[in-house]
Structure formats: C-alpha cells, structure tokens
Amino acid sequence: MSAFSDLMDFQRETEALAQIAGRLGWDQETMMPRGAAEQRGEEMSAIEGVLHARRTDPRIAEWLDRAEAPDAVAAAQLRLIRRAHARATKIPASLAQTLARVTSTAQGIWAEARAAEKVADFLPTLAEVIALKREEAAALAQGGDLYDALMDDYEPGATAASIGAMFDRMRPRLVRLRAAVLEKTAPPRLTHSFGPEAQMRFARDLALAFGYDFERGRLDLAVHPFSSGSGNDVRITTRTVETDPFNCFYSTIHEVGHACYELGIDPDYLLTPLGNGVSMGVHESQSRIYENQLGRSPAFTGWMFRQMLDRFGDFGVSSPEDFARIANRVQPGFIRTEADEVHYNLHVMMRFDLERALIKGDLQVEGLEAAWNDRFLADFGVAVDRPAHGLLQDVHWSCGLFGYFPTYTLGNVYAGCLHQALRADIPMLDDQLARGDTSAATGWLREKVQRHGGLHEPRAVISLACGFEPTEAPLLDYLDAKFGALYGL
C-alpha cells in the first residue's frame, strides 16, 4: 500500500463519520423529540471529538509528506486534505467538542425563544456561542483577521475586505432599482387558502421537475428549510404557510438546487474531500439559479400558473403575466428567506456588517437587537414589529455559522454569471421552461459545475463554467432587465 492509498482509506472513514454527524443534525431539525435536545448536544459533542481526533491524527502529516499524486484528481484530494488538516490542528479538541455541544443545544434554545418572541431567552446562549467562535477564530487566524478566519471555512480565499468592496459596488444599483420598482403599482397578494397537504404534493412535483432524485433523498418539513448530506443520501426540507404557497414552493426549489449539486458530483469522489460542494458561495449559486433565474422566470411561472389552476382551482389570478409579477413581487419585508431578488442582498449586507462587529468586539450581544432594528429601519424603511421578524429569524448564529451570510450574496453573484453563460449556450431555454422542462438547464449546471465537486478552487469553478472571471455585473444587469420588464421601467 502507498502513502496515498493509506491516507485515502483513512479519509473515507472520516468522511463517513462526518456524514453520520450530519444525519444527527438533520434529525434534530426534523424528527427529534423536543425533550432530547440536551442529550443530542452530548451526542454531537462525542462524535465531534472522534472526528477532531481523526482530522488531527499525526499520521495524516506523515502520509502527506510521503504521498505522491498519480494524477490531477489525486493532487486535488491532497490539497484539500492538507488544508483541512492544517486548519483542524490549530483548534484544541476541547474547543471543538464544546462548540459542537453548545451550538447543538443553542439551536433548541433559539427555536424556543423564536416561538415565544423572547430575545432575552436567547441572548445568554448567543453570547456563549460568540465567545467560543471568537476563541476558534483566534486559534485559526494566528494574529490575522478573526472574521476572515471564520469566513474561510465557508468560502476559501474570500476576505471581508473583498466582500465588503463588492457589497459597496452593488448597493447603489440595488437601491436605485428598488426605488424605481416601488414607485410602480405593486401586484396583488395571493389571498386564497392553500392546504398544506396540497402544497407538499406540488412541492414534491416541483422537486422532480428540477431533477431531484427521491431514490437518494427525501422531502420533510422544518422551521428553517435546509439541505443535508452528500453522495447518495441528500435530504431537503421545506415549510408551508396556508396563505403563501410560494414560501413552500420556492423554498423547495432552492433546496433542490443545493441537493442536486451534491447528487450531481462525480460518484468516483464519494466519501472523499472532493465529494462535497467546493464552497458555500458555489453551493448557493446552484440553489439561487434554480430558485430565481429558472424558477421565477416568466417562462417557468407560466407553467406553474397552469399547474396551480389544475391543482387548486381558481385562486384569484387571471393570467400568467399577473402570476409572474406576483411571484416576483418586490416589497420591503422582514424575512430574508422570503425576500425578493431586489431586496435579498440588502438583508445579507446588514447581517454581514452586524456579525463582523460582533466578532471584532465592536458590538456586544446586549446591544444586538437595537442595532438590528435600527439598521433594518434605515435600510428598509420599515420598523421591525416583533423578534421573530428581526433578530430571531435566522438559525445561523445559534449554529455558530459566523462568516456564512456573505456567501449568500456571493452565490447570487456566481448565479448571475452562470445564468449569462447558460443563456448563451441554450438560446431556446425559455421555450423549454414554459413546458416545465428544466432538464437542459440543470444538465448544463451538472456538467459545468456540479460534477466537479471540490476539484477546483471556488472562483475557478465559476470562471471555467462561464469562460470569464466572476463579477457582480451580470447579476445586476439581469435584475435591471428582469424587473424593468416586469414593472415597465
């Protein structure tokens, strides 16, 4: 056996254990009884201890010193293992286990506080999570920027400075577009009642329409929709609101985008470092292009309109054109996950600034709710009416996912680039989407992006797929063109 073979055998077992940990997380959000939260925290801590010990095993350094890559794929495997090992060895095992236990428990505390609309019930736990994440960041940064160290876990190579500069370039055009759209008459809201069982049936059919493989996945309900897993077990969740079926339908399409990325990775990469999405920015590019550029396109919403008439009968919308405007309704709203494409990135920019301040120590937890509410009023012109519509709406901070939020907008930027290239390669795309046929688009994405898994660096994945370096311009041009047409600008 060679050093490379020994290392890969060891890595496959580590990847398998990580999948088990992920399955525990999925169960916690979907089916775990509420009374099991404390025990689940101990279970997550225990498995994280095992994983951390494997990721810092001294033999990995020895194998890496002796391993020779026989080809480019093997070289990429070694690159990712070396990076993960270097990162893991900087974090004390006790800290890794404590973080796993505290964040697991914190999710339940956040959910209870959100349901009770009591920010004070969550703040002590949030303060503990932030203290642990700052400790982790200090170990990783080794004198560098704490927030950059955390963000590198989700988007290798990105920095807060580069992301902040991109946000500064994007904000003026987004604000101008928002102002222009909001001067126009808003389309009506859906007012009919849509039964949750019927919503879930259509959600399942939408998942199938976008290529989700139910032989290797499942669709369940959760408070906060998410996708979990990789390889041959990739599960998604959604949620239902009786008067807002788009919440269910577009959450489902969004999570299918994530899931299809994992399901589309070359099966030869199964249970290896290449067998996962390369970054959260690239991951989000898949979910957002499925949801927005494809799923909210006037062509596809025309097909959805006919489907909803068949399934729900007359629901108060008279034409496909009106339905498209309703599906793309622009309005200031409290909830990030329900935000339209014009407002969505403004939600992300706000969170980016707040969590940078928290990690830097410029903002304390005690002042976070006021800072959130003040910033929201300034950015959106609406006062937060209750905690579940404000600070308590996102699960991320309870999970310790600091540095994650900016990847949502980076994903939108990547999706804008991919959409421009996809349209150039598939000129008859709208004709296909109007029939509910996404196969050409999703096949293009699988070939250009998904199958590669972690083979290339994140920005390289996008540049190789598109034939140009990613920038925010295609996204902003797409938004101007789409909403200009929908709102007669």
Coordinates of C-alpha atoms in Angstrom, one line a residue:
M1 CA 0.0 0.0 0.0
S2 CA 1.2 3.5 -0.8
A3 CA 1.1 6.5 1.5
F4 CA -1.6 8.0 -0.8
S5 CA -3.7 4.8 -0.6
D6 CA -3.4 4.7 3.2
L7 CA -4.3 8.3 3.5
M8 CA -7.4 7.9 1.3
D9 CA -8.6 4.9 3.1
F10 CA -8.3 6.8 6.4
Q11 CA -10.1 9.8 4.9
R12 CA -13.0 7.7 3.6
E13 CA -13.8 6.6 7.2
T14 CA -13.6 10.2 8.4
E15 CA -15.9 11.3 5.7
A16 CA -18.4 8.5 6.6
L17 CA -18.4 9.6 10.2
A18 CA -19.0 13.2 9.2
Q19 CA -22.0 12.0 7.2
I20 CA -23.3 10.4 10.4
A21 CA -22.9 13.6 12.3
G22 CA -24.8 15.4 9.5
R23 CA -27.6 12.9 9.8
L24 CA -27.9 13.6 13.5
G25 CA -28.2 17.3 12.6
W26 CA -30.9 16.6 10.1
D27 CA -32.9 14.5 12.6
Q28 CA -32.6 17.3 15.2
E29 CA -34.3 19.7 12.8
T30 CA -37.0 17.4 11.5
M31 CA -38.0 14.5 13.8
M32 CA -36.1 14.6 17.1
P33 CA -38.4 14.9 20.1
R34 CA -38.1 18.2 21.8
G35 CA -37.0 16.6 25.1
A36 CA -33.9 15.1 23.5
A37 CA -32.1 18.4 22.9
E38 CA -29.7 18.1 25.8
Q39 CA -28.8 14.5 25.1
R40 CA -28.4 15.3 21.4
G41 CA -25.9 18.0 22.4
E42 CA -23.8 15.4 24.2
E43 CA -24.1 13.0 21.2
M44 CA -22.9 15.7 18.8
S45 CA -20.0 16.6 21.2
A46 CA -19.0 13.0 21.3
I47 CA -18.9 12.4 17.6
E48 CA -17.1 15.8 17.1
G49 CA -14.5 14.6 19.5
V50 CA -14.0 11.5 17.4
L51 CA -13.9 13.5 14.2
H52 CA -11.5 16.1 15.6
A53 CA -9.1 13.3 16.7
R54 CA -9.1 11.8 13.2
R55 CA -8.7 15.1 11.5
T56 CA -5.6 15.9 13.7
D57 CA -4.2 12.4 13.6
P58 CA -0.3 12.7 13.4
R59 CA -0.3 10.0 10.7
I60 CA -2.0 12.5 8.3
A61 CA 1.1 14.7 8.3
E62 CA 3.3 11.7 7.7
W63 CA 1.2 10.4 4.8
L64 CA 1.0 13.9 3.3
D65 CA 4.8 14.1 3.4
R66 CA 5.2 10.8 1.6
A67 CA 2.1 10.7 -0.7
E68 CA 2.6 11.2 -4.4
A69 CA -0.4 12.2 -6.5
P70 CA -0.7 10.0 -9.7
D71 CA -3.0 12.5 -11.4
A72 CA -4.7 15.9 -11.1
V73 CA -7.7 14.4 -9.2
A74 CA -5.3 12.9 -6.6
A75 CA -3.5 16.2 -6.4
A76 CA -6.7 18.0 -5.6
Q77 CA -7.5 15.4 -2.9
L78 CA -4.2 16.0 -1.3
R79 CA -4.6 19.8 -1.5
L80 CA -8.0 19.6 0.4
I81 CA -6.7 17.1 3.0
R82 CA -3.7 19.3 3.6
R83 CA -5.8 22.4 4.1
A84 CA -8.3 20.6 6.4
H85 CA -5.5 19.1 8.5
A86 CA -3.7 22.4 8.9
R87 CA -7.0 24.0 9.9
A88 CA -8.0 21.3 12.4
T89 CA -4.7 21.1 14.1
K90 CA -5.0 24.8 15.1
I91 CA -8.2 24.1 17.1
P92 CA -7.9 22.4 20.5
A93 CA -10.0 19.3 20.8
S94 CA -11.8 20.6 23.9
L95 CA -12.9 23.7 22.0
A96 CA -14.2 21.6 19.0
Q97 CA -16.2 19.4 21.3
T98 CA -17.6 22.4 23.3
L99 CA -18.6 24.2 20.2
A100 CA -20.4 21.1 18.9
R101 CA -22.3 20.7 22.2
V102 CA -23.1 24.3 22.8
T103 CA -24.3 25.0 19.2
S104 CA -26.4 21.9 19.2
T105 CA -28.2 22.9 22.4
A106 CA -28.3 26.5 21.2
Q107 CA -30.5 25.6 18.2
G108 CA -33.2 24.4 20.5
I109 CA -33.0 27.4 22.8
W110 CA -33.2 29.7 19.7
A111 CA -36.3 27.8 18.4
E112 CA -38.0 28.2 21.8
A113 CA -37.1 31.9 22.0
R114 CA -38.3 32.5 18.5
A115 CA -41.6 30.8 19.2
A116 CA -42.0 32.8 22.4
E117 CA -40.8 36.0 20.8
K118 CA -38.4 36.5 23.7
V119 CA -34.9 37.7 22.6
A120 CA -33.7 37.7 26.2
D121 CA -34.1 34.0 26.4
F122 CA -31.6 33.5 23.6
L123 CA -29.0 36.2 24.3
P124 CA -27.0 34.4 27.1
T125 CA -26.6 31.4 24.8
L126 CA -25.7 33.6 21.9
A127 CA -23.1 35.3 23.9
E128 CA -21.6 31.9 24.8
V129 CA -21.6 30.9 21.1
I130 CA -19.9 34.1 20.1
A131 CA -17.2 33.8 22.8
L132 CA -16.4 30.3 21.5
K133 CA -16.4 31.4 17.9
R134 CA -14.0 34.2 18.7
E135 CA -11.8 31.7 20.5
E136 CA -11.9 29.5 17.4
A137 CA -11.2 32.4 15.1
A138 CA -8.2 33.5 17.2
A139 CA -6.8 30.0 17.0
L140 CA -7.2 29.9 13.2
A141 CA -6.2 33.4 12.4
Q142 CA -2.9 33.3 14.5
G143 CA -2.8 37.1 14.6
G144 CA -4.8 37.8 11.4
D145 CA -8.3 39.0 11.0
L146 CA -10.8 36.9 13.1
Y147 CA -13.7 37.3 10.7
D148 CA -11.6 36.3 7.7
A149 CA -10.6 33.1 9.6
L150 CA -14.2 32.2 10.1
M151 CA -15.3 33.0 6.6
D152 CA -12.5 30.9 5.1
D153 CA -14.4 27.8 6.4
Y154 CA -17.3 28.6 4.0
E155 CA -15.6 30.4 1.1
P156 CA -11.8 29.6 0.9
G157 CA -9.9 32.6 -0.4
A158 CA -12.5 35.2 0.3
T159 CA -11.8 38.1 2.7
A160 CA -14.1 40.5 4.4
A161 CA -12.3 43.4 2.6
S162 CA -13.0 41.9 -0.8
I163 CA -16.6 41.0 0.0
G164 CA -17.2 44.4 1.6
A165 CA -15.9 46.2 -1.5
M166 CA -18.2 44.1 -3.7
F167 CA -21.1 45.0 -1.5
D168 CA -20.2 48.7 -1.8
R169 CA -20.3 48.4 -5.6
M170 CA -23.6 46.6 -5.6
R171 CA -25.6 48.6 -3.1
P172 CA -26.2 51.8 -5.2
R173 CA -27.6 49.9 -8.2
L174 CA -29.8 47.7 -5.9
V175 CA -31.1 50.8 -4.1
R176 CA -31.9 52.6 -7.4
L177 CA -33.7 49.6 -8.8
R178 CA -35.7 49.2 -5.6
A179 CA -36.7 52.8 -5.6
A180 CA -37.8 52.6 -9.3
V181 CA -39.9 49.4 -8.8
L182 CA -41.5 50.6 -5.6
E183 CA -42.8 53.7 -7.4
K184 CA -44.9 51.4 -9.6
T185 CA -48.2 49.8 -8.6
A186 CA -47.5 46.6 -6.7
P187 CA -49.1 43.4 -7.9
P188 CA -51.8 42.0 -5.6
R189 CA -51.1 39.4 -3.0
L190 CA -52.5 35.9 -3.1
T191 CA -55.5 35.8 -0.8
H192 CA -56.8 32.3 -1.1
S193 CA -56.1 29.4 1.2
F194 CA -53.8 26.7 0.0
G195 CA -53.9 23.5 2.0
P196 CA -50.6 22.2 3.4
E197 CA -51.1 18.7 2.0
A198 CA -51.7 20.0 -1.5
Q199 CA -48.7 22.3 -1.2
M200 CA -46.5 19.4 -0.3
R201 CA -47.8 17.4 -3.2
F202 CA -46.9 20.2 -5.6
A203 CA -43.6 20.8 -3.8
R204 CA -42.7 17.2 -4.5
D205 CA -43.6 17.5 -8.1
L206 CA -41.5 20.7 -8.4
A207 CA -38.6 18.9 -6.9
L208 CA -39.0 16.2 -9.5
A209 CA -39.3 18.8 -12.3
F210 CA -35.9 20.2 -11.2
G211 CA -34.2 16.7 -11.2
Y212 CA -34.3 15.8 -7.5
D213 CA -33.8 12.0 -7.1
F214 CA -36.1 10.7 -4.4
E215 CA -34.3 7.3 -4.5
R216 CA -31.4 9.1 -2.8
G217 CA -33.3 11.8 -0.9
R218 CA -36.5 12.8 0.9
L219 CA -38.6 16.0 1.5
D220 CA -39.6 16.9 5.0
L221 CA -40.8 19.9 7.0
A222 CA -38.6 22.1 9.2
V223 CA -38.8 25.5 10.8
H224 CA -35.9 26.7 8.6
P225 CA -35.6 25.0 5.2
F226 CA -32.3 23.3 4.6
S227 CA -30.5 20.6 2.6
S228 CA -28.3 18.0 4.3
G229 CA -26.0 15.3 3.2
S230 CA -23.9 14.3 0.1
G231 CA -23.2 11.3 -2.1
N232 CA -26.2 9.0 -2.2
D233 CA -28.2 10.4 0.8
V234 CA -29.1 14.1 0.3
R235 CA -32.2 15.3 2.1
I236 CA -34.2 18.5 1.8
T237 CA -36.8 20.3 3.9
T238 CA -39.4 23.0 3.3
R239 CA -42.2 24.7 5.2
T240 CA -45.8 25.6 4.5
V241 CA -47.8 28.8 5.0
E242 CA -51.5 28.4 4.2
T243 CA -51.9 31.8 2.6
D244 CA -48.4 31.9 1.0
P245 CA -47.7 28.8 -1.1
F246 CA -44.7 30.5 -2.7
N247 CA -42.9 30.1 0.6
C248 CA -43.2 26.3 0.3
F249 CA -42.6 26.1 -3.5
Y250 CA -39.6 28.3 -3.8
S251 CA -38.0 27.0 -0.6
T252 CA -38.3 23.6 -2.1
I253 CA -36.8 24.6 -5.4
H254 CA -34.0 26.4 -3.6
E255 CA -33.1 23.4 -1.5
V256 CA -33.3 21.1 -4.6
G257 CA -30.6 23.3 -6.1
H258 CA -28.3 22.5 -3.1
A259 CA -29.3 18.9 -3.2
C260 CA -28.7 18.4 -6.9
Y261 CA -25.2 19.9 -6.5
E262 CA -24.4 17.1 -4.0
L263 CA -26.2 14.4 -6.0
G264 CA -24.5 15.5 -9.2
I265 CA -20.9 15.2 -8.0
D266 CA -18.8 12.5 -9.8
P267 CA -19.6 9.2 -8.0
D268 CA -15.9 8.4 -8.1
Y269 CA -15.5 11.2 -5.4
L270 CA -17.9 9.6 -3.0
L271 CA -16.6 9.8 0.7
T272 CA -13.6 11.8 -0.3
P273 CA -12.8 15.5 0.1
L274 CA -13.8 16.1 -3.5
G275 CA -17.2 14.5 -2.8
N276 CA -18.8 17.7 -1.5
G277 CA -19.6 21.2 -2.8
V278 CA -16.5 23.2 -3.0
S279 CA -17.8 26.3 -1.1
M280 CA -21.0 27.8 0.2
G281 CA -20.8 30.5 -2.4
V282 CA -20.7 28.0 -5.2
H283 CA -23.4 25.9 -3.4
E284 CA -25.6 29.0 -3.1
S285 CA -25.1 29.7 -6.8
Q286 CA -26.9 26.4 -7.5
S287 CA -29.8 27.0 -5.2
R288 CA -30.3 30.6 -6.3
I289 CA -30.2 29.9 -10.0
Y290 CA -32.7 27.1 -9.6
E291 CA -35.0 29.2 -7.5
N292 CA -34.7 32.6 -9.3
Q293 CA -33.2 32.7 -12.8
L294 CA -35.0 29.4 -13.6
G295 CA -37.9 29.0 -11.1
R296 CA -39.1 32.6 -11.1
S297 CA -38.5 33.2 -14.8
P298 CA -41.7 34.3 -16.6
A299 CA -41.4 31.3 -18.7
F300 CA -41.4 28.8 -15.8
T301 CA -44.0 30.7 -13.8
G302 CA -46.3 30.4 -16.8
W303 CA -46.1 26.6 -16.4
M304 CA -46.6 27.0 -12.6
F305 CA -49.7 29.1 -13.1
R306 CA -51.3 26.4 -15.2
Q307 CA -50.3 23.7 -12.7
M308 CA -51.8 25.7 -9.8
L309 CA -55.1 26.2 -11.6
D310 CA -55.3 22.4 -12.2
R311 CA -54.5 21.7 -8.5
F312 CA -56.1 24.5 -6.6
G313 CA -58.8 25.7 -9.0
D314 CA -59.5 29.5 -9.3
F315 CA -57.2 31.2 -6.8
G316 CA -57.8 34.8 -7.9
V317 CA -55.1 35.3 -10.5
S318 CA -56.4 35.8 -14.1
S319 CA -53.3 35.5 -16.3
P320 CA -49.7 34.1 -16.5
E321 CA -48.4 37.6 -16.7
D322 CA -50.1 38.6 -13.4
F323 CA -48.9 35.4 -11.9
A324 CA -45.3 36.2 -12.9
R325 CA -45.5 39.6 -11.3
I326 CA -46.9 38.2 -8.1
A327 CA -44.2 35.5 -8.0
N328 CA -41.6 38.3 -8.4
R329 CA -43.4 40.9 -6.2
V330 CA -40.9 43.5 -4.8
Q331 CA -41.7 44.7 -1.4
P332 CA -39.8 45.6 1.8
G333 CA -40.2 42.6 4.1
F334 CA -38.8 41.4 7.3
I335 CA -37.7 37.8 6.4
R336 CA -34.5 37.2 4.5
T337 CA -35.6 33.8 3.1
E338 CA -38.8 35.3 1.8
A339 CA -37.2 38.4 0.3
D340 CA -37.5 39.2 -3.4
E341 CA -34.4 39.3 -5.6
V342 CA -34.1 43.1 -5.3
H343 CA -34.1 43.2 -1.5
Y344 CA -32.4 39.9 -0.7
N345 CA -28.8 41.1 -0.9
L346 CA -29.6 44.1 1.3
H347 CA -30.6 41.6 4.0
V348 CA -27.3 39.8 3.6
M349 CA -25.3 43.1 3.7
M350 CA -26.9 44.0 7.0
R351 CA -26.1 40.7 8.6
F352 CA -22.5 40.8 7.3
D353 CA -21.9 44.2 9.0
L354 CA -23.5 43.1 12.3
E355 CA -21.7 39.8 12.6
R356 CA -18.4 41.4 11.7
A357 CA -18.9 43.9 14.5
L358 CA -19.9 41.0 16.9
I359 CA -16.7 39.0 16.1
K360 CA -14.5 42.1 16.3
G361 CA -16.0 43.1 19.6
D362 CA -17.3 46.5 18.5
L363 CA -20.9 45.3 19.1
Q364 CA -22.0 43.4 22.3
V365 CA -24.8 40.9 22.4
E366 CA -26.8 43.2 24.8
G367 CA -27.0 45.8 22.1
L368 CA -27.6 43.5 19.1
E369 CA -31.4 43.7 19.0
A370 CA -31.3 47.5 19.0
A371 CA -28.5 47.5 16.4
W372 CA -30.5 45.1 14.2
N373 CA -33.7 47.1 14.5
D374 CA -32.0 50.5 13.8
R375 CA -30.2 49.1 10.8
F376 CA -33.3 47.4 9.4
L377 CA -35.3 50.6 9.7
A378 CA -32.5 52.6 7.9
D379 CA -32.1 50.0 5.1
F380 CA -35.7 49.0 4.5
G381 CA -37.8 51.9 5.8
V382 CA -39.9 49.6 8.0
A383 CA -39.7 49.1 11.8
V384 CA -39.3 45.6 13.0
D385 CA -42.6 44.6 14.6
R386 CA -41.6 41.5 16.5
P387 CA -38.4 39.5 17.3
A388 CA -39.3 36.6 15.0
H389 CA -39.3 39.1 12.2
G390 CA -36.0 40.5 13.4
L391 CA -33.1 39.2 15.3
L392 CA -34.6 35.7 15.9
Q393 CA -35.5 34.9 12.3
D394 CA -32.3 33.1 11.3
V395 CA -30.9 29.9 12.7
H396 CA -27.3 30.6 11.7
W397 CA -25.9 32.4 14.7
S398 CA -27.3 29.7 17.1
C399 CA -25.4 27.2 14.9
G400 CA -22.2 29.2 15.2
L401 CA -22.2 29.9 11.4
F402 CA -20.4 33.2 11.6
G403 CA -18.9 34.1 8.2
Y404 CA -21.6 32.2 6.4
F405 CA -24.0 35.0 5.5
P406 CA -21.9 36.8 2.9
T407 CA -21.8 33.6 0.8
Y408 CA -25.4 34.0 0.1
T409 CA -24.8 37.2 -1.9
L410 CA -21.6 35.7 -3.4
G411 CA -23.8 32.8 -4.5
N412 CA -26.2 35.3 -6.2
V413 CA -23.2 36.9 -8.0
Y414 CA -22.0 33.5 -9.2
A415 CA -25.5 32.6 -10.3
G416 CA -25.7 35.8 -12.3
C417 CA -22.5 34.8 -14.2
L418 CA -23.7 31.2 -14.7
H419 CA -27.1 32.4 -16.0
Q420 CA -25.5 34.6 -18.6
A421 CA -23.3 31.8 -19.8
L422 CA -26.2 29.3 -19.7
R423 CA -28.4 31.5 -21.8
A424 CA -25.7 31.9 -24.4
D425 CA -25.3 28.1 -24.7
I426 CA -29.1 27.3 -24.6
P427 CA -30.8 30.0 -26.7
M428 CA -34.2 28.2 -26.6
L429 CA -34.2 27.9 -22.8
D430 CA -37.5 29.9 -22.3
D431 CA -39.4 27.6 -24.7
Q432 CA -38.3 24.6 -22.5
L433 CA -39.1 26.3 -19.2
A434 CA -42.5 27.2 -20.5
R435 CA -43.2 23.5 -20.7
G436 CA -41.9 22.9 -17.2
D437 CA -38.8 21.2 -18.7
T438 CA -35.6 22.3 -16.8
S439 CA -33.5 19.3 -18.0
A440 CA -31.3 21.3 -20.4
A441 CA -30.5 24.0 -17.8
T442 CA -30.0 21.6 -14.9
G443 CA -28.0 19.3 -17.2
W444 CA -25.7 22.2 -18.2
L445 CA -25.2 23.1 -14.5
R446 CA -24.4 19.5 -13.6
E447 CA -21.8 19.3 -16.4
K448 CA -20.3 22.7 -15.9
V449 CA -20.4 22.9 -12.1
Q450 CA -21.8 20.1 -10.0
R451 CA -19.9 17.1 -11.2
H452 CA -16.6 18.6 -10.3
G453 CA -17.3 18.7 -6.5
G454 CA -14.2 20.1 -4.8
L455 CA -11.9 19.5 -7.8
H456 CA -11.2 23.2 -8.4
E457 CA -11.0 26.3 -6.2
P458 CA -14.3 28.1 -5.8
R459 CA -13.8 31.1 -8.2
A460 CA -12.1 28.7 -10.7
V461 CA -15.3 26.6 -10.8
I462 CA -17.3 29.6 -12.0
S463 CA -14.7 31.0 -14.4
L464 CA -14.2 27.6 -16.0
A465 CA -18.0 27.2 -16.4
C466 CA -18.6 30.7 -17.7
G467 CA -15.4 31.5 -19.7
F468 CA -14.9 34.7 -17.8
E469 CA -13.9 35.8 -14.2
P470 CA -16.9 36.2 -12.0
T471 CA -18.1 39.8 -11.2
E472 CA -21.3 41.3 -9.9
A473 CA -22.1 42.9 -13.2
P474 CA -24.1 40.0 -14.8
L475 CA -26.3 39.7 -11.7
L476 CA -27.1 43.5 -11.6
D477 CA -27.7 43.6 -15.3
Y478 CA -30.1 40.6 -15.0
L479 CA -32.0 42.2 -12.2
D480 CA -32.4 45.5 -14.1
A481 CA -33.6 43.7 -17.2
K482 CA -36.0 41.3 -15.4
F483 CA -37.7 43.8 -13.1
G484 CA -37.6 46.5 -15.7
A485 CA -39.7 44.3 -18.0
L486 CA -42.0 43.1 -15.2
Y487 CA -42.7 46.6 -13.8
G488 CA -42.4 48.6 -17.1
L489 CA -39.4 50.6 -16.0

